[in-house]
Short mmCIF file of C-alpha atoms in Angstrom, two decimals:
data_model
loop_
_atom_site.label_atom_id
_atom_site.label_comp_id
_atom_site.label_asym_id
_atom_site.label_seq_id
_atom_site.Cartn_x
_atom_site.Cartn_y
_atom_site.Cartn_z
CA MET D 16 42.18 12.21 -22.17
CA PHE D 17 41.62 11.32 -18.58
CA ASN D 18 40.54 15.07 -17.55
CA SER D 19 37.52 14.40 -19.62
CA ILE D 20 34.89 13.47 -16.78
CA LYS D 21 32.94 10.50 -19.26
CA VAL D 22 36.63 8.81 -19.25
CA LYS D 23 36.43 9.67 -15.62
CA LEU D 24 33.10 8.04 -15.35
CA THR D 25 33.38 5.03 -17.46
CA ILE D 26 36.77 4.43 -15.35
CA ILE D 27 34.92 4.22 -12.09
CA PHE D 28 31.77 1.88 -13.33
CA LEU D 29 34.05 -0.03 -15.07
CA LEU D 30 36.16 -0.97 -12.29
CA TRP D 31 33.62 -1.18 -8.92
CA SER D 32 31.51 -3.77 -11.82
CA LEU D 33 34.76 -5.62 -12.39
CA VAL D 34 35.82 -5.80 -8.19
CA PRO D 35 32.95 -8.84 -8.07
CA LEU D 36 34.40 -10.58 -10.77
CA VAL D 37 37.81 -10.46 -9.74
CA MET D 38 37.04 -11.82 -6.28
CA LEU D 39 35.18 -14.47 -7.94
CA ARG D 40 38.53 -15.53 -10.05
CA PHE D 41 41.16 -14.97 -7.58
CA ILE D 42 39.45 -15.66 -4.51
CA VAL D 43 35.89 -17.48 -4.78
CA TYR D 44 37.34 -20.05 -7.79
CA PRO D 45 40.50 -21.69 -6.04
CA VAL D 46 38.40 -22.25 -2.75
CA VAL D 47 35.79 -24.18 -5.26
CA HIS D 48 38.95 -25.55 -6.95
CA ARG D 49 40.51 -26.66 -3.87
CA ALA D 50 37.46 -28.24 -3.43
CA PHE D 51 37.08 -29.83 -6.44
CA GLU D 52 40.30 -30.78 -5.81
CA GLN D 53 40.20 -32.61 -2.12
CA MET D 54 36.17 -34.62 -3.38
CA VAL D 55 38.84 -36.34 -6.53
CA ILE D 56 41.51 -36.82 -4.46
CA GLN D 57 39.16 -38.16 -1.59
CA ASN D 58 37.46 -40.34 -4.37
CA LEU D 59 40.70 -41.18 -5.56
CA THR D 60 42.36 -42.35 -1.83
CA GLY D 61 38.92 -44.14 -0.83
CA VAL D 62 39.59 -46.21 -4.28
CA GLY D 63 42.80 -47.01 -3.01
CA HIS D 64 42.25 -47.53 -0.02
CA LYS D 65 39.43 -50.35 -1.34
CA GLN D 66 41.74 -51.99 -3.36
CA SER D 67 44.95 -52.61 -0.82
CA GLU D 68 41.96 -53.91 1.10
CA PHE D 69 40.74 -55.88 -1.45
CA VAL D 70 44.44 -57.40 -2.37
CA SER D 71 44.41 -58.26 1.93
CA SER D 72 41.45 -59.62 1.79
CA TRP D 73 42.18 -61.74 -1.40
CA MET D 74 45.22 -62.47 -0.08
CA LYS D 75 43.45 -63.82 2.85
CA GLU D 76 41.34 -66.49 1.07
CA ARG D 77 44.13 -68.11 -0.87
CA LYS D 78 46.13 -68.59 2.98
CA ASN D 79 43.16 -69.92 4.30
CA ASP D 80 42.59 -71.72 1.28
CA ALA D 81 45.88 -73.71 1.94
CA ALA D 82 45.28 -73.95 5.13
CA LEU D 83 41.83 -75.84 5.05
CA LEU D 84 42.77 -77.99 1.85
CA ALA D 85 46.32 -79.21 4.40
CA SER D 86 43.90 -80.04 6.82
CA ASP D 87 41.84 -82.27 4.70
CA THR D 88 42.20 -86.33 6.05
CA CYS D 89 42.93 -87.60 2.75
CA ILE D 90 45.92 -85.30 1.70
CA MET D 91 46.92 -85.56 5.15
CA ALA D 92 47.09 -88.94 4.78
CA PHE D 93 48.99 -88.37 1.45
CA HIS D 94 52.33 -89.90 2.62
CA ARG D 95 50.78 -93.38 3.00
CA CYS D 96 49.05 -94.06 -0.59
CA LEU D 97 50.30 -95.69 -3.04
CA THR D 98 49.69 -93.53 -6.51
CA ASP D 99 47.00 -96.24 -7.92
CA SER D 100 45.02 -97.03 -4.97
CA ALA D 101 41.52 -95.38 -4.48
CA GLU D 102 42.60 -92.94 -2.12
CA PHE D 103 45.17 -91.80 -3.80
CA LYS D 104 43.24 -90.76 -6.75
CA ARG D 105 40.57 -88.82 -4.68
CA ILE D 106 42.90 -86.82 -3.73
CA LEU D 107 43.70 -86.16 -6.89
CA THR D 108 39.90 -85.76 -7.96
CA GLN D 109 40.15 -83.48 -4.99
CA LEU D 110 42.98 -81.37 -5.86
CA GLU D 111 41.05 -80.40 -9.56
CA PHE D 112 38.38 -79.64 -7.92
CA VAL D 113 39.62 -77.08 -6.20
CA ARG D 114 41.63 -75.82 -8.33
CA ASP D 115 38.43 -75.22 -11.42
CA THR D 116 36.30 -73.73 -8.68
CA HIS D 117 38.75 -71.74 -7.20
CA GLY D 118 40.41 -70.59 -9.94
CA TYR D 119 44.20 -71.95 -9.82
CA LYS D 120 46.38 -72.60 -12.07
CA ASP D 121 48.25 -75.53 -10.47
CA ILE D 122 47.91 -77.17 -7.02
CA LEU D 123 51.06 -79.67 -6.18
CA ILE D 124 51.18 -81.79 -2.27
CA ILE D 125 55.15 -81.86 -2.11
CA ASP D 126 56.71 -84.72 0.43
CA LYS D 127 59.34 -83.45 3.43
CA GLU D 128 62.08 -83.98 0.90
CA GLY D 129 60.61 -81.48 -1.55
CA LYS D 130 59.64 -84.47 -4.48
CA VAL D 131 56.42 -83.45 -5.68
CA LYS D 132 54.19 -86.71 -4.77
CA ALA D 133 50.91 -85.15 -7.05
CA GLY D 134 49.56 -82.45 -8.35
CA THR D 135 47.03 -80.81 -11.14
CA GLU D 136 49.88 -80.95 -13.51
CA LYS D 137 51.41 -84.54 -14.20
CA ASN D 138 54.37 -83.19 -15.69
CA LEU D 139 55.22 -81.81 -12.35
CA VAL D 140 54.76 -85.14 -10.58
CA GLY D 141 58.56 -86.18 -9.41
CA ILE D 142 60.45 -83.25 -10.11
CA TYR D 143 62.08 -81.92 -6.88
CA LEU D 144 61.04 -78.32 -5.46
CA THR D 145 63.51 -77.49 -2.19
CA GLU D 146 65.33 -75.13 -3.87
CA PHE D 147 61.86 -72.67 -4.09
CA ASP D 148 61.28 -70.30 -0.84
CA PHE D 149 57.44 -71.57 -1.09
CA PHE D 150 58.34 -75.09 0.05
CA GLN D 151 61.46 -73.88 2.33
CA GLU D 152 58.55 -71.80 5.07
CA ALA D 153 55.68 -73.98 4.36
CA ILE D 154 58.32 -77.25 5.57
CA LYS D 155 58.56 -75.05 8.34
CA GLY D 156 55.05 -74.88 9.94
CA LYS D 157 53.82 -71.56 7.97
CA VAL D 158 51.57 -70.46 5.67
CA TYR D 159 53.93 -68.70 3.15
CA VAL D 160 52.95 -66.28 0.29
CA SER D 161 56.00 -66.21 -2.32
CA LYS D 162 56.96 -63.84 -3.94
CA VAL D 163 56.16 -63.09 -7.82
CA THR D 164 58.97 -64.86 -9.78
CA PRO D 165 59.27 -66.54 -13.25
CA SER D 166 58.56 -69.46 -13.24
CA THR D 167 61.46 -72.47 -13.76
CA PHE D 168 59.08 -74.97 -14.66
CA PRO D 169 56.54 -75.06 -17.31
CA ALA D 170 54.02 -73.32 -16.23
CA LEU D 171 50.16 -72.14 -17.66
CA ASN D 172 50.21 -68.86 -18.86
CA GLU D 173 47.33 -66.63 -19.47
CA PHE D 174 46.59 -67.99 -22.94
CA GLY D 175 46.68 -71.56 -20.96
CA ASP D 176 49.78 -72.68 -22.63
CA ARG D 177 52.49 -73.76 -20.61
CA GLU D 178 56.16 -71.96 -21.11
CA TYR D 179 58.67 -71.23 -18.99
CA GLY D 180 59.17 -67.93 -17.07
CA VAL D 181 55.45 -67.33 -16.53
CA PRO D 182 55.27 -65.33 -13.56
CA SER D 183 54.44 -66.91 -10.88
CA LEU D 184 52.68 -67.15 -7.15
CA PHE D 185 52.48 -69.91 -4.98
CA VAL D 186 50.57 -69.83 -1.29
CA SER D 187 51.71 -72.67 0.69
CA SER D 188 50.56 -74.66 3.92
CA ALA D 189 52.00 -77.38 5.83
CA VAL D 190 50.41 -80.71 5.53
CA ARG D 191 50.73 -82.65 9.26
CA ASP D 192 49.41 -86.23 9.49
CA GLU D 193 47.12 -87.08 12.50
CA GLY D 194 50.48 -86.48 15.04
CA TYR D 195 50.52 -83.06 13.89
CA ASN D 196 53.75 -83.90 12.33
CA ILE D 197 54.73 -82.44 9.12
CA GLN D 198 54.98 -84.90 6.60
CA GLY D 199 55.29 -82.28 3.11
CA VAL D 200 53.82 -79.12 1.75
CA LEU D 201 50.27 -78.41 -0.05
CA ALA D 202 51.11 -75.40 -2.83
CA LEU D 203 48.55 -73.05 -4.58
CA GLN D 204 49.67 -71.65 -7.85
CA VAL D 205 47.96 -68.36 -7.99
CA ASP D 206 46.56 -66.63 -10.97
CA LEU D 207 47.97 -62.96 -11.40
CA VAL D 208 45.58 -62.48 -14.30
CA THR D 209 42.59 -63.01 -12.18
CA LEU D 210 44.06 -60.79 -9.93
CA SER D 211 44.27 -58.15 -12.02
CA ASN D 212 40.67 -59.16 -13.01
CA GLU D 213 39.35 -58.76 -10.05
CA MET D 214 41.05 -55.27 -9.20
CA ARG D 215 39.47 -54.21 -12.72
CA LYS D 216 36.07 -54.02 -11.25
CA VAL D 217 36.67 -51.31 -8.72
CA LYS D 218 35.79 -48.91 -11.09
CA LEU D 219 37.86 -45.69 -11.85
CA GLY D 220 37.26 -43.19 -14.35
CA GLU D 221 38.01 -44.20 -18.55
CA THR D 222 41.57 -43.59 -17.37
CA GLY D 223 42.29 -44.78 -13.82
CA GLU D 224 43.65 -48.05 -12.97
CA THR D 225 45.12 -49.81 -10.11
CA TYR D 226 48.07 -52.39 -10.12
CA LEU D 227 50.80 -54.09 -7.46
CA VAL D 228 54.30 -53.19 -7.84
CA ASP D 229 57.14 -55.31 -6.38
CA LYS D 230 60.23 -54.07 -3.84
CA ASP D 231 62.14 -53.44 -6.86
CA GLY D 232 59.69 -51.16 -8.75
CA LEU D 233 57.92 -53.93 -11.27
CA MET D 234 54.77 -54.16 -12.01
CA ILE D 235 53.36 -58.27 -11.17
CA THR D 236 49.64 -57.59 -12.33
CA GLU D 237 48.35 -56.83 -15.96
CA SER D 238 47.81 -53.17 -16.56
CA LYS D 239 45.11 -51.91 -18.42
CA PHE D 240 47.21 -49.97 -20.90
CA ILE D 241 48.98 -53.43 -21.98
CA ASN D 242 48.55 -52.35 -25.75
CA THR D 243 49.45 -48.60 -25.85
CA ILE D 244 52.73 -50.03 -23.39
CA ARG D 245 53.51 -52.99 -26.16
CA GLN D 246 53.50 -50.31 -28.57
CA MET D 247 55.49 -48.18 -27.18
CA GLY D 248 58.42 -51.40 -26.98
CA LEU D 249 58.45 -51.29 -23.10
CA ILE D 250 57.25 -54.63 -22.74
CA LYS D 251 57.17 -58.34 -24.90
CA LYS D 252 54.60 -60.30 -23.71
CA ARG D 253 53.06 -59.33 -20.78
CA THR D 254 53.03 -56.39 -17.72
CA SER D 255 54.38 -58.35 -14.95
CA LEU D 256 57.24 -58.71 -14.27
CA GLU D 257 58.66 -57.12 -17.45
CA LEU D 258 57.67 -53.93 -17.12
CA LYS D 259 59.33 -51.52 -14.64
CA VAL D 260 57.26 -48.73 -13.32
CA ILE D 261 60.04 -45.82 -14.58
CA ASP D 262 59.04 -42.19 -15.17
CA PRO D 263 60.22 -42.36 -19.80
CA THR D 264 61.72 -38.83 -19.08
CA THR D 265 64.34 -39.70 -16.45
CA GLY D 266 64.65 -43.53 -16.30
CA LYS D 267 63.76 -44.03 -12.32
CA LEU D 268 60.78 -44.66 -10.65
CA THR D 269 58.18 -42.48 -10.82
CA TYR D 270 57.01 -41.25 -8.09
CA ALA D 271 54.17 -43.28 -6.56
CA ALA D 272 56.57 -46.13 -7.12
CA GLU D 273 59.88 -45.01 -5.68
CA GLU D 274 57.54 -43.86 -2.44
CA CYS D 275 56.26 -47.27 -2.13
CA VAL D 276 59.66 -49.36 -2.22
CA ARG D 277 60.37 -47.09 0.50
CA GLY D 278 57.43 -48.42 2.36
CA LYS D 279 55.23 -45.57 2.50
CA GLU D 280 51.96 -44.63 1.48
CA GLY D 281 50.33 -41.70 0.63
CA TYR D 282 48.67 -39.81 -2.18
CA ASP D 283 49.75 -36.88 -5.03
CA ALA D 284 47.34 -34.47 -6.15
CA LYS D 285 49.40 -32.10 -8.34
CA GLY D 286 50.33 -35.07 -10.57
CA TYR D 287 53.27 -36.84 -11.83
CA LEU D 288 54.26 -39.00 -14.67
CA ASP D 289 53.04 -42.49 -14.54
CA TYR D 290 54.72 -44.95 -16.95
CA ARG D 291 53.51 -44.02 -19.82
CA GLY D 292 54.89 -40.91 -19.60
CA VAL D 293 51.06 -39.38 -18.80
CA ARG D 294 51.06 -36.79 -15.95
CA VAL D 295 48.44 -38.49 -13.43
CA LEU D 296 47.19 -38.48 -9.79
CA GLY D 297 47.79 -41.29 -7.62
CA VAL D 298 47.81 -43.00 -4.30
CA TRP D 299 49.46 -45.81 -2.92
CA HIS D 300 49.73 -48.16 0.05
CA TRP D 301 52.84 -50.49 0.55
CA LEU D 302 51.62 -53.84 2.14
CA PRO D 303 54.55 -55.18 3.85
CA GLU D 304 53.01 -58.94 4.68
CA TYR D 305 54.06 -59.31 1.03
CA GLY D 306 56.02 -56.47 -0.11
CA TRP D 307 53.91 -55.73 -2.43
CA GLY D 308 53.02 -51.97 -3.29
CA VAL D 309 49.11 -50.96 -4.15
CA ILE D 310 49.51 -48.17 -6.52
CA SER D 311 45.46 -46.86 -8.42
CA GLU D 312 46.46 -44.08 -10.22
CA ILE D 313 43.95 -41.56 -12.95
CA ASP D 314 44.59 -39.17 -15.72
CA LEU D 315 45.13 -35.40 -13.95
CA GLU D 316 43.07 -34.54 -17.47
CA GLU D 317 39.64 -36.64 -16.61
CA ALA D 318 40.49 -36.39 -12.62
CA TYR D 319 40.49 -32.52 -13.40
CA ALA D 320 38.09 -32.19 -15.98
CA ALA D 321 35.50 -31.06 -13.67
CA PRO D 322 36.80 -28.42 -12.31
CA MET D 323 39.02 -27.49 -15.33
CA GLY D 324 36.17 -27.32 -17.20
CA MET D 325 34.72 -24.94 -14.80
CA GLN D 326 37.42 -22.86 -14.66
CA ARG D 327 37.11 -22.45 -19.06
CA GLN D 328 33.45 -22.22 -18.03
CA PHE D 329 34.20 -19.33 -15.47
CA LEU D 330 36.57 -17.81 -17.80
CA VAL D 331 34.26 -17.51 -20.73
CA THR D 332 31.82 -16.15 -18.15
CA ILE D 333 34.20 -13.46 -16.76
CA PHE D 334 35.24 -12.23 -20.55
CA VAL D 335 31.42 -12.49 -21.25
CA LEU D 336 30.38 -10.25 -18.33
CA ALA D 337 33.39 -8.30 -18.63
CA GLY D 338 32.87 -7.57 -22.55
CA VAL D 339 29.19 -6.63 -21.21
CA LEU D 340 30.11 -4.62 -18.28
CA VAL D 341 32.56 -2.74 -20.33
CA LEU D 342 29.74 -1.64 -22.11
CA VAL D 343 27.41 -0.79 -20.24
CA SER D 344 30.05 1.30 -18.15
CA ILE D 345 30.62 3.44 -21.39
CA TYR D 346 26.94 3.36 -21.72
CA VAL D 347 26.36 4.63 -18.16
CA GLY D 348 29.39 7.02 -18.18
CA ARG D 349 27.74 8.33 -21.37
CA ARG D 350 24.69 8.53 -20.25
CA ILE D 351 25.53 11.07 -16.87
CA SER D 352 28.41 12.42 -18.62
CA VAL D 353 26.86 14.12 -21.67
CA PRO D 354 24.21 15.80 -19.91
CA ILE D 355 27.11 17.49 -17.61
CA ILE D 356 28.99 17.59 -21.02
CA GLY D 357 26.44 19.33 -22.63
CA ILE D 358 25.44 22.09 -20.08
CA ASN D 359 29.47 22.75 -19.39
CA GLU D 360 29.81 23.91 -23.38
CA ALA D 361 26.47 25.41 -22.85
CA THR D 362 27.69 27.39 -19.73
CA LYS D 363 31.05 28.45 -21.78
CA ARG D 364 28.65 29.93 -24.75
CA ILE D 365 26.64 31.75 -22.24
CA ALA D 366 29.60 33.17 -20.83
CA SER D 367 30.92 34.15 -24.47
CA GLY D 368 27.34 36.05 -24.74
CA ASP D 369 25.15 33.05 -26.43
CA PHE D 370 22.01 33.42 -24.12
CA SER D 371 20.02 30.69 -26.20
CA GLN D 372 21.84 28.38 -25.14
CA ARG D 373 19.59 25.32 -23.94
CA VAL D 374 20.70 21.78 -23.01
CA PRO D 375 18.03 18.86 -23.76
CA VAL D 376 16.25 17.45 -20.68
CA THR D 377 15.97 13.55 -21.50
CA SER D 378 15.14 12.08 -18.25
CA THR D 379 13.58 12.83 -14.65
CA ASP D 380 16.37 12.03 -12.69
CA GLU D 381 18.81 14.31 -11.25
CA LEU D 382 20.17 14.95 -14.60
CA GLY D 383 16.98 15.96 -15.23
CA GLN D 384 16.46 18.01 -13.11
CA LEU D 385 20.17 19.78 -13.30
CA ALA D 386 19.15 20.41 -17.02
CA GLN D 387 15.84 21.88 -16.02
CA SER D 388 17.42 24.35 -13.57
CA PHE D 389 20.02 24.99 -16.36
CA ASN D 390 17.83 25.88 -18.68
CA THR D 391 15.54 27.74 -16.30
CA MET D 392 18.25 29.70 -15.45
CA ALA D 393 19.53 30.20 -19.20
CA ASN D 394 15.76 31.45 -19.86
CA SER D 395 16.21 33.86 -16.86
CA LEU D 396 19.78 35.43 -18.55
CA GLU D 397 18.01 35.06 -21.68
CA GLU D 398 15.17 37.53 -20.55
CA LYS D 399 17.62 39.45 -17.89
CA GLU D 400 19.69 40.55 -21.39
CA PHE D 401 16.83 40.77 -23.63
CA VAL D 402 14.89 42.75 -21.84
CA HIS D 403 18.66 44.56 -21.08
CA ASN D 404 18.73 45.46 -24.91
CA PHE D 405 15.45 45.98 -24.97
CA ASN D 406 15.53 49.01 -22.94
CA ARG D 407 18.61 50.50 -24.33
CA ILE D 408 17.04 50.03 -27.76
CA ILE D 409 14.32 51.86 -26.74
CA ALA D 410 15.85 54.71 -24.91
CA SER D 411 18.55 55.12 -27.79
CA SER D 412 15.80 57.10 -30.16
CA LEU D 413 12.56 57.45 -31.01
CA LEU D 414 10.11 54.13 -31.92
CA THR D 415 9.20 54.91 -35.27
CA ASP D 416 13.23 54.83 -35.94
CA VAL D 417 14.24 51.72 -33.81
CA PHE D 418 11.06 50.14 -34.89
CA GLY D 419 13.36 47.57 -36.97
CA ALA D 420 15.52 46.83 -34.53
CA VAL D 421 13.10 46.46 -31.36
CA SER D 422 11.66 43.69 -34.08
CA ASN D 423 14.66 42.00 -34.48
CA GLU D 424 14.88 42.20 -30.33
CA ILE D 425 11.71 40.76 -29.07
CA LYS D 426 12.21 38.12 -32.37
CA LYS D 427 14.94 36.86 -30.13
CA VAL D 428 11.85 35.50 -27.48
CA VAL D 429 8.55 35.40 -29.25
CA ASP D 430 8.83 34.27 -32.70
CA PHE D 431 6.69 35.92 -35.44
CA ASP D 432 6.06 35.92 -39.02
CA ARG D 433 4.25 39.53 -38.58
CA ILE D 434 4.32 42.03 -36.15
CA SER D 435 3.04 45.26 -36.00
CA ILE D 436 1.78 48.10 -32.69
CA THR D 437 -1.22 49.35 -32.81
CA ARG D 438 -2.08 52.71 -31.24
CA VAL D 439 -5.80 53.21 -30.10
CA HIS D 440 -7.10 56.85 -31.41
CA GLU D 441 -7.99 59.17 -28.60
CA LYS D 442 -11.67 60.36 -29.65
CA GLU D 443 -12.96 57.79 -33.07
CA GLN D 444 -14.01 54.51 -32.04
CA ALA D 445 -10.95 53.45 -33.82
CA PHE D 446 -7.42 52.03 -33.78
CA PHE D 447 -4.25 53.10 -35.91
CA VAL D 448 -1.71 50.30 -36.85
CA THR D 449 1.25 52.39 -36.07
CA PHE D 450 3.89 50.33 -36.88
CA ALA D 451 4.18 46.56 -38.55
CA LEU D 452 6.75 44.89 -40.22
CA THR D 453 5.83 41.39 -42.64
CA ARG D 454 8.52 38.43 -43.07
CA GLY D 455 7.97 36.24 -46.11
CA TYR D 456 4.73 37.23 -48.10
CA THR D 457 4.24 40.16 -49.81
CA SER D 458 0.31 40.33 -49.11
CA ASN D 459 -0.33 42.93 -46.84
CA GLU D 460 -3.81 44.76 -46.27
CA LEU D 461 -3.44 45.65 -42.71
CA ARG D 462 -0.45 48.21 -43.42
CA ALA D 463 1.36 50.52 -40.85
CA GLY D 464 -0.64 53.76 -41.07
CA SER D 465 -3.64 52.09 -41.71
CA MET D 466 -6.53 53.01 -39.24
CA SER D 467 -9.25 50.19 -38.49
CA ARG D 468 -12.68 50.16 -36.66
CA LYS D 469 -12.71 48.76 -32.95
CA VAL D 470 -15.48 46.93 -32.83
CA GLY D 471 -15.09 43.15 -33.64
CA SER D 472 -11.52 43.53 -33.52
CA MET D 473 -8.23 41.76 -31.15
CA MET D 474 -8.23 45.40 -29.92
CA GLY D 475 -11.37 45.94 -28.76
CA ASP D 476 -10.82 42.90 -26.87
CA MET D 477 -8.25 44.32 -25.42
CA LEU D 478 -9.85 47.07 -24.30
CA ALA D 479 -12.29 46.07 -23.13
CA THR D 480 -10.97 42.77 -20.78
CA GLY D 481 -7.23 44.63 -20.33
CA LYS D 482 -5.98 41.24 -21.07
CA PRO D 483 -3.81 39.39 -23.59
CA VAL D 484 -5.92 37.97 -26.61
CA VAL D 485 -4.84 34.93 -27.90
CA VAL D 486 -6.00 32.98 -31.12
CA ASP D 487 -5.52 29.52 -32.09
CA ASP D 488 -6.66 29.30 -35.47
CA THR D 489 -7.35 32.40 -37.48
CA GLU D 490 -9.72 29.96 -40.02
CA ASN D 491 -12.55 29.88 -37.24
CA GLY D 492 -11.28 33.24 -35.48
CA ARG D 493 -13.68 35.52 -34.45
CA TYR D 494 -12.35 38.81 -35.03
CA TRP D 495 -12.51 41.09 -38.87
CA SER D 496 -9.55 41.18 -39.02
CA ASP D 497 -8.90 36.93 -38.50
CA LYS D 498 -10.41 36.73 -42.12
CA ILE D 499 -8.07 39.32 -43.67
CA LEU D 500 -5.09 37.34 -41.90
CA LEU D 501 -5.80 34.21 -43.30
CA LYS D 502 -5.64 34.87 -46.39
CA GLU D 503 -2.25 36.20 -45.45
CA GLY D 504 -1.47 32.81 -44.59
CA ILE D 505 -1.56 33.78 -40.98
CA ARG D 506 -2.75 30.89 -38.62
CA SER D 507 -1.91 32.18 -34.95
CA ARG D 508 -2.24 35.63 -33.53
CA LEU D 509 -1.39 37.56 -29.99
CA GLY D 510 -2.34 40.35 -28.97
CA TYR D 511 -0.30 42.12 -26.11
CA PRO D 512 -2.22 45.43 -24.65
CA LEU D 513 -0.14 49.13 -23.90
CA SER D 514 -0.73 50.40 -20.55
CA PHE D 515 0.56 54.03 -19.90
CA GLN D 516 -0.64 55.49 -16.69
CA GLU D 517 -3.32 52.72 -15.76
CA GLU D 518 -5.31 53.02 -19.49
CA ILE D 519 -4.36 50.84 -22.43
CA ILE D 520 -2.95 53.37 -24.62
CA GLY D 521 -1.94 50.09 -27.52
CA ALA D 522 -0.95 46.59 -28.19
CA ILE D 523 2.04 45.30 -29.64
CA ASN D 524 0.32 42.19 -32.08
CA PHE D 525 2.25 38.93 -33.10
CA SER D 526 1.38 36.78 -36.28
CA SER D 527 2.50 33.35 -37.03
CA LYS D 528 2.05 31.16 -39.79
CA LYS D 529 1.56 28.12 -37.38
CA LYS D 530 -1.19 27.16 -35.96
CA GLY D 531 -1.50 27.31 -32.07
CA TYR D 532 1.82 28.92 -32.15
CA TYR D 533 1.22 31.15 -29.50
CA THR D 534 0.29 30.66 -25.21
CA GLU D 535 0.31 32.06 -22.29
CA LYS D 536 3.69 31.13 -21.66
CA HIS D 537 4.52 34.47 -24.07
CA PHE D 538 2.86 36.41 -21.57
CA ALA D 539 5.61 36.58 -18.90
CA ILE D 540 8.30 37.93 -21.19
CA LEU D 541 5.79 40.36 -22.76
CA SER D 542 5.11 41.95 -19.48
CA ARG D 543 8.57 42.76 -19.03
CA ILE D 544 9.14 44.86 -21.92
CA ALA D 545 5.37 45.94 -22.32
CA PRO D 546 5.94 49.40 -19.79
CA GLN D 547 8.67 50.36 -21.75
CA LEU D 548 7.19 50.23 -25.11
CA ALA D 549 4.44 51.95 -23.94
CA ILE D 550 5.96 54.83 -22.58
CA ALA D 551 7.71 55.10 -26.23
CA LEU D 552 4.39 54.63 -27.61
CA GLU D 553 2.85 56.91 -25.79
CA ASN D 554 6.53 59.46 -26.90
CA ALA D 555 5.95 59.50 -29.87
CA ARG D 556 1.95 59.87 -30.52
CA LEU D 557 3.05 63.53 -27.68
CA ILE D 558 6.01 63.94 -30.62
CA GLU D 559 3.05 63.46 -33.71
CA LYS D 560 0.64 65.74 -31.51
CA LEU D 561 3.43 68.54 -30.78
CA LYS D 562 4.35 68.38 -34.97
CA VAL D 563 0.71 68.62 -35.72
CA GLN D 564 0.49 71.45 -33.58
CA LYS D 565 3.19 73.60 -34.60
CA ALA D 566 2.54 72.63 -38.19
CA GLU D 567 -1.65 74.70 -37.44
CA VAL D 568 0.76 77.68 -35.73
#
């Protein structure tokens, strides 16, 4: 099979055609894919940095709010105000205004003994908060951000109701009097839902989200997928302080959460399972000031939708092109190999003695020229074989005995429906139809042995010019014999003069039922057998003459 030139050419063309596609798949595509990956990671990293900076900036604003409010003149004098005084009412009004305009849940003023002296929630007035870190640190003169912990007193939830255990975050600042002496603490209870909503304003695709985790890996903001998580049974009310960011398949912290609690920052471009069990890309930052990790994630399928789509399109394109290239390779291989195979087969037949083999010339390129050269060679070999056989037959016996064999041999190179040899009469203005062989029809007025006049005949023209004569159509022929042959169905004729010792002694004549069949291309082969045929005709004449002389004696 692989010895066939057709198969070899097809394989070669196929390999050369597929090499660029293979290079595209294994060299160009990985580069493009990596570029897409880098672009995705750069975008994700950019979002992560922006979210980290936003959280830091947002919390800084909360700290500034606490410090500024604590330094307000009215609040600085809270310890001297009676609860029913106008000054105290102005303090409450100011606290409510700040709560409503800045989105805080509650604002409390605590004296230095830890007792709530004033606040936006009346039910909290009079309770002691000495055990809370936001009081303990602020009373030392700091502006402090507390840990996110479940409330031990009724606090506002995300629905506007008060309940115990609500995730609470306080920002507190010391309250000093005019002498810069600490008289108490101002505490702002931050709404974590507001922080979650603000973080969601930075869009990260359809599945992207950013959330905060504490040092234990607990989520302290609300997840974008809270309904899904609730259906999974991972939470009851909210994700803040209820959802631990763990991989559901291992029960351990997700890769991003684990890196965060270690105080590291980075990203993962390969993908890892998040708390839903979905493979995601992630970037994370650790905020040591607050003990929080900022994690930004997006589903891997969405993040790499473009490169994956490109890969699918690329593979489809490769398969389609490969299919087309296979067909083209087969076609080109066949187009090149078929003429070569044809020449090879024809060469074998010529080698076995069949000189009639020819190959079709289907193009003008090198293959067409090769086929044309082969046919020229085959013509030359066939002519040589024909001349050889013709001379052998002529030399084997008298023309009268071998005319049939001679006719059959001539028919291999010049087709005819009727063939005849005429001989010029030595004395009369006439010629003899010495030999005639008619095929395919019975009429034969110009039969062997008949004598016809030279005037107005094809023989007469050949005697006058010494050149071959062609009649394309006997219907329009100028010779008297054309009308006779037309009745017999002959439409075209060819006469070739036979010369002996530079004298025309006769002619060989061909007739065909096809109009315009004979042309000058037949002259070349006839010129090679005419001398031998003329000698045979002269020998026949001499033998006939000897017979006549012998009979007279």
